[in-house]
Coordinates of C-alpha atoms in Angstrom, one line a residue:
X1 CA 61.7 41.1 -54.6
X2 CA 60.7 39.2 -51.5
X3 CA 61.7 40.5 -48.2
X4 CA 63.9 38.4 -45.9
X5 CA 62.5 36.3 -43.4
X6 CA 62.6 37.7 -39.7
X7 CA 63.0 36.0 -36.4
X8 CA 61.0 36.7 -33.3
X9 CA 63.1 39.8 -32.4
X10 CA 62.6 41.5 -35.9
X11 CA 66.1 40.7 -37.3
X12 CA 66.3 39.0 -40.7
X13 CA 67.2 35.6 -40.7
X14 CA 70.7 34.8 -41.7
X15 CA 72.3 38.1 -40.2
X16 CA 74.9 38.0 -37.4
X17 CA 73.9 39.0 -34.0
X18 CA 76.4 41.1 -32.3
X19 CA 75.6 39.7 -28.8
X20 CA 75.7 36.0 -30.0
X21 CA 79.0 34.1 -29.2
X22 CA 78.8 32.0 -32.3
X23 CA 80.5 33.0 -35.6
X24 CA 78.3 33.8 -38.7
X25 CA 80.3 31.7 -40.8
X26 CA 79.5 28.7 -38.9
X27 CA 75.7 29.6 -38.6
X28 CA 75.6 29.3 -34.7
X29 CA 73.5 32.4 -34.4
X30 CA 71.1 31.2 -37.2
X31 CA 70.6 27.7 -35.5
X32 CA 69.8 29.4 -32.3
X33 CA 67.3 31.6 -33.8
X34 CA 65.7 28.9 -35.9
X35 CA 65.3 26.9 -32.7
X36 CA 63.7 29.8 -30.9
X37 CA 61.4 30.4 -33.7
X38 CA 60.3 26.8 -33.8
X39 CA 59.7 27.0 -29.8
X40 CA 57.6 30.2 -30.2
X41 CA 55.3 28.8 -33.0
X42 CA 54.8 25.4 -31.7
X43 CA 53.8 25.8 -28.1
X44 CA 53.3 22.0 -27.6
X45 CA 56.9 21.2 -28.1
X46 CA 57.4 21.1 -24.4
X47 CA 56.4 17.9 -23.2
X48 CA 55.6 19.2 -19.5
X49 CA 53.4 22.1 -21.1
X50 CA 51.5 19.5 -23.3
X51 CA 50.7 17.3 -20.3
X52 CA 49.4 20.4 -18.2
X53 CA 47.3 21.4 -21.3
X54 CA 45.9 17.8 -21.5
X55 CA 45.0 17.7 -17.9
X56 CA 43.0 21.0 -18.2
X57 CA 41.2 19.7 -21.2
X58 CA 37.4 19.3 -21.0
X59 CA 37.6 15.7 -22.2
X60 CA 40.1 14.9 -19.4
X61 CA 37.8 16.6 -16.8
X62 CA 34.9 14.5 -17.5
X63 CA 37.0 11.6 -17.0
X64 CA 36.4 10.0 -20.4
X65 CA 40.2 10.2 -21.5
X66 CA 42.3 9.6 -18.3
X67 CA 46.0 10.0 -18.6
X68 CA 48.1 7.0 -18.5
X69 CA 50.2 7.9 -15.6
X70 CA 47.3 9.1 -13.5
X71 CA 47.4 7.4 -10.0
X72 CA 43.8 8.1 -8.9
X73 CA 41.3 5.5 -10.0
X74 CA 38.2 6.3 -12.2
X75 CA 35.2 6.9 -10.1
X76 CA 31.9 5.2 -11.2
X77 CA 28.4 7.0 -11.2
X78 CA 26.3 6.7 -8.0
X79 CA 23.8 4.0 -7.9
X80 CA 20.1 4.7 -7.8
X81 CA 18.2 3.7 -4.6
X82 CA 15.9 0.5 -4.8
X83 CA 12.8 2.4 -4.7
X84 CA 13.8 4.7 -7.7
X85 CA 14.3 1.9 -9.9
X86 CA 11.8 0.8 -12.5
X87 CA 11.1 -2.8 -12.4
X88 CA 10.9 -3.8 -16.1
X89 CA 10.0 -7.5 -15.6
X90 CA 7.0 -7.5 -12.9
X91 CA 5.9 -10.8 -11.9
X92 CA 2.3 -12.2 -13.2
X93 CA 0.9 -12.2 -9.8
X94 CA 1.9 -8.7 -8.9
X95 CA 0.4 -7.4 -12.2
X96 CA -2.9 -9.5 -11.3
X97 CA -3.0 -8.0 -7.6
X98 CA -2.7 -4.5 -9.2
X99 CA -5.4 -5.0 -11.5
X100 CA -7.7 -6.5 -9.1
X101 CA -7.0 -3.5 -6.8
X102 CA -7.7 -1.0 -9.4
X103 CA -11.0 -2.8 -10.3
X104 CA -11.9 -2.9 -6.7
X105 CA -11.4 0.9 -6.1
X106 CA -13.3 1.8 -9.4
X107 CA -16.2 -0.4 -8.7
X108 CA -16.5 0.6 -5.1
X109 CA -16.4 4.1 -6.1
X110 CA -19.1 3.6 -8.6
X111 CA -21.4 1.7 -6.2
X112 CA -21.0 4.3 -3.4
X113 CA -24.3 6.1 -4.4
X114 CA -25.2 6.9 -0.8
X115 CA -21.8 8.0 0.4
X116 CA -23.0 11.7 0.7
X117 CA -26.2 13.8 0.9
X118 CA -25.0 15.1 -2.5
X119 CA -24.7 11.6 -4.2
X120 CA -27.1 10.3 -6.6
X121 CA -29.1 8.3 -4.1
X122 CA -28.3 10.6 -1.2
X123 CA -31.8 10.5 -0.1
X124 CA -31.7 6.9 1.1
X125 CA -28.8 7.5 3.1
X126 CA -30.9 7.6 6.4
X127 CA -32.4 4.4 5.6
X128 CA -29.0 2.9 4.9
X129 CA -27.8 4.1 8.3
X130 CA -30.6 2.4 9.9
X131 CA -29.8 -0.9 8.2
X132 CA -26.4 -0.1 9.4
X133 CA -27.4 -0.1 13.0
X134 CA -29.2 -3.4 12.7
X135 CA -25.8 -5.1 12.0
X136 CA -23.9 -3.3 14.6
X137 CA -22.2 -5.5 17.4
X138 CA -23.4 -3.7 20.4
X139 CA -27.3 -4.1 19.8
X140 CA -26.8 -7.9 19.1
X141 CA -24.6 -8.4 22.2
X142 CA -27.0 -6.4 24.3
X143 CA -30.0 -8.5 23.2
X144 CA -28.4 -11.7 23.4
X145 CA -27.4 -11.0 27.0
X146 CA -31.2 -9.8 27.9
X147 CA -32.6 -12.8 26.3
X148 CA -30.2 -15.0 28.0
X149 CA -31.1 -13.6 31.4
X150 CA -34.9 -14.1 30.7
X151 CA -34.6 -17.5 29.5
X152 CA -36.1 -20.3 31.4
X153 CA -35.0 -23.3 29.5
X154 CA -31.9 -25.2 29.0
X155 CA -32.3 -25.5 25.4
X156 CA -32.7 -21.9 24.9
X157 CA -29.8 -20.8 27.1
X158 CA -27.7 -23.4 25.2
X159 CA -28.4 -21.7 21.9
X160 CA -28.2 -18.1 23.3
X161 CA -25.0 -19.1 25.1
X162 CA -23.6 -20.3 21.6
X163 CA -24.9 -17.0 19.9
X164 CA -22.9 -14.9 22.6
X165 CA -19.9 -17.0 22.0
X166 CA -20.3 -16.4 18.2
X167 CA -20.7 -12.7 18.4
X168 CA -17.5 -12.6 20.7
X169 CA -15.5 -14.5 18.4
X170 CA -16.6 -12.4 15.6
X171 CA -15.4 -9.2 17.3
X172 CA -12.2 -10.7 18.1
X173 CA -11.4 -11.9 14.8
X174 CA -12.5 -9.0 12.8
X175 CA -10.5 -6.7 15.1
X176 CA -7.3 -8.7 14.8
X177 CA -7.5 -9.0 11.1
X178 CA -8.2 -5.2 10.8
X179 CA -5.2 -4.4 13.1
X180 CA -2.9 -6.6 10.8
X181 CA -4.2 -5.5 7.4
X182 CA -4.6 -1.9 8.3
X183 CA -6.5 -1.0 5.1
X184 CA -7.9 2.6 5.2
X185 CA -11.6 3.0 4.2
X186 CA -12.5 4.6 0.9
X187 CA -11.6 8.1 0.3
X188 CA -15.4 9.1 -0.2
X189 CA -16.5 7.8 3.2
X190 CA -17.8 10.0 5.8
X191 CA -16.8 8.9 9.3
X192 CA -20.3 9.3 10.9
X193 CA -20.8 5.7 12.0
X194 CA -22.5 4.7 15.4
X195 CA -20.1 4.0 18.1
X196 CA -16.7 3.4 16.4
X197 CA -13.5 2.2 18.1
X198 CA -10.0 2.6 17.4
X199 CA -9.8 -0.3 14.7
X200 CA -12.8 1.0 12.9
X201 CA -10.9 3.5 11.1
X202 CA -9.7 0.3 9.1
X203 CA -11.6 -1.2 6.2
X204 CA -10.7 -4.8 5.8
X205 CA -12.8 -6.8 6.4
X206 CA -16.5 -5.5 7.0
X207 CA -17.4 -6.5 10.5
X208 CA -21.1 -5.8 9.7
X209 CA -20.8 -8.2 6.8
X210 CA -19.3 -10.9 8.8
X211 CA -21.7 -10.7 11.6
X212 CA -24.7 -10.6 9.3
X213 CA -23.5 -13.9 7.6
X214 CA -22.6 -15.5 10.9
X215 CA -25.9 -14.6 12.5
X216 CA -28.2 -15.3 9.5
X217 CA -26.6 -18.8 9.3
X218 CA -26.9 -19.4 12.9
X219 CA -30.5 -18.5 12.8
X220 CA -31.2 -20.6 9.8
X221 CA -29.7 -23.8 11.6
X222 CA -31.2 -23.2 15.2
X223 CA -34.5 -21.6 14.6
X224 CA -37.4 -23.2 13.0
X225 CA -38.8 -20.4 10.7
X226 CA -41.2 -20.5 8.0
X227 CA -39.8 -20.2 4.5
X228 CA -40.7 -16.5 4.0
X229 CA -38.9 -15.8 7.2
X230 CA -35.9 -17.7 6.0
X231 CA -35.9 -15.7 2.7
X232 CA -36.1 -12.4 4.7
X233 CA -33.1 -13.5 6.8
X234 CA -30.9 -14.0 3.7
X235 CA -32.2 -10.9 2.1
X236 CA -31.2 -9.0 5.3
X237 CA -27.7 -10.3 5.4
X238 CA -27.2 -9.5 1.6
X239 CA -28.6 -6.1 1.5
X240 CA -26.7 -5.3 4.8
X241 CA -23.4 -6.3 2.9
X242 CA -24.4 -4.2 -0.2
X243 CA -25.3 -1.2 2.1
X244 CA -21.8 -1.0 3.3
X245 CA -20.5 -0.5 -0.3
X246 CA -23.4 2.0 -1.1
X247 CA -22.6 4.1 2.0
X248 CA -19.0 4.2 1.1
X249 CA -17.9 2.5 4.2
X250 CA -16.1 -0.4 2.6
X251 CA -14.7 -1.6 -0.7
X252 CA -16.1 -4.7 -2.5
X253 CA -13.4 -7.0 -1.5
X254 CA -13.9 -6.0 2.1
X255 CA -17.7 -7.1 1.9
X256 CA -16.9 -10.1 -0.2
X257 CA -14.1 -11.4 2.2
X258 CA -16.6 -10.5 5.2
X259 CA -19.3 -13.0 3.8
X260 CA -16.7 -15.7 3.6
X261 CA -15.3 -15.1 7.1
X262 CA -18.6 -14.9 8.6
X263 CA -19.8 -18.1 7.0
X264 CA -16.5 -19.8 8.4
X265 CA -16.9 -18.4 11.7
X266 CA -20.2 -20.4 12.3
X267 CA -18.1 -23.5 11.3
X268 CA -15.9 -22.8 14.3
X269 CA -18.9 -22.3 16.7
X270 CA -20.6 -25.4 15.4
X271 CA -17.3 -27.3 16.0
X272 CA -16.7 -25.7 19.5
X273 CA -20.6 -26.0 20.4
X274 CA -21.0 -25.2 24.2
X275 CA -23.4 -27.4 25.9
X276 CA -24.0 -28.3 29.8
X277 CA -21.8 -31.1 29.2
X278 CA -18.7 -29.5 27.6
X279 CA -18.9 -26.2 29.6
X280 CA -21.1 -26.7 32.7
X281 CA -19.6 -23.9 34.6
X282 CA -20.9 -21.4 32.1
X283 CA -24.3 -22.9 32.3
X284 CA -24.6 -22.6 36.0
X285 CA -23.9 -18.9 36.1
X286 CA -27.4 -18.6 34.4
X287 CA -29.2 -21.3 36.3
X288 CA -32.4 -20.3 37.9
X289 CA -34.1 -22.1 40.9

């Protein structure tokens, strides 16, 4: 025999509650107990309680299931800064420049065989440093000024005056480009150069290479030399430029642009050639009785 169903207070359903105001015949107490039983078994029957539980759910907290009556707007995820984004469509020019830079750094490091005493050709480092001094600007400036003061012919003074102008123009242009580009010297370089200034901490372009290309072209055009001597002048300029990479002073592109800049500097000097007719005041300063 089945036991009668009981309500939440433990009384059998269908029995009369003495404290209830309804009559058992009309079932008022039974309806009240049945409604109490439904409200206790179905906790979501109250709409206010259901709304509170929905607001506390993890789906709603994440913002993926907002309530229809919510007044606050849905917040968007923060945007990443421009430098943290990945460019998925780089330009062809950018790829070419990055590839050229990578090849330049790799080749410069491979050719830096005299960068230190422990390098593969470290024993030749003193000879390379002596070659470095032969292309320095100070010996060339002092030598040109000395020869200009000792010259006793107008033709010699004219050539030396223009050589001095070329050397000063080279120092000015190289310093200006180095200050604008500000490319650091290779990481394997040792800063033990002879008489450096503030812009010498930068690498692009190679001042020794521009000077070698300028002076060699100047000598070949204004001095009468035998063929062996002309070949030696060209070899000196080429080996001096190569030594800059072997010593670890410059990258390959620094030297290549240095040759180009030195070649073009002579064209400027030749176009602005100084003579007693174009610049008589300068030649009067060196006039001797």
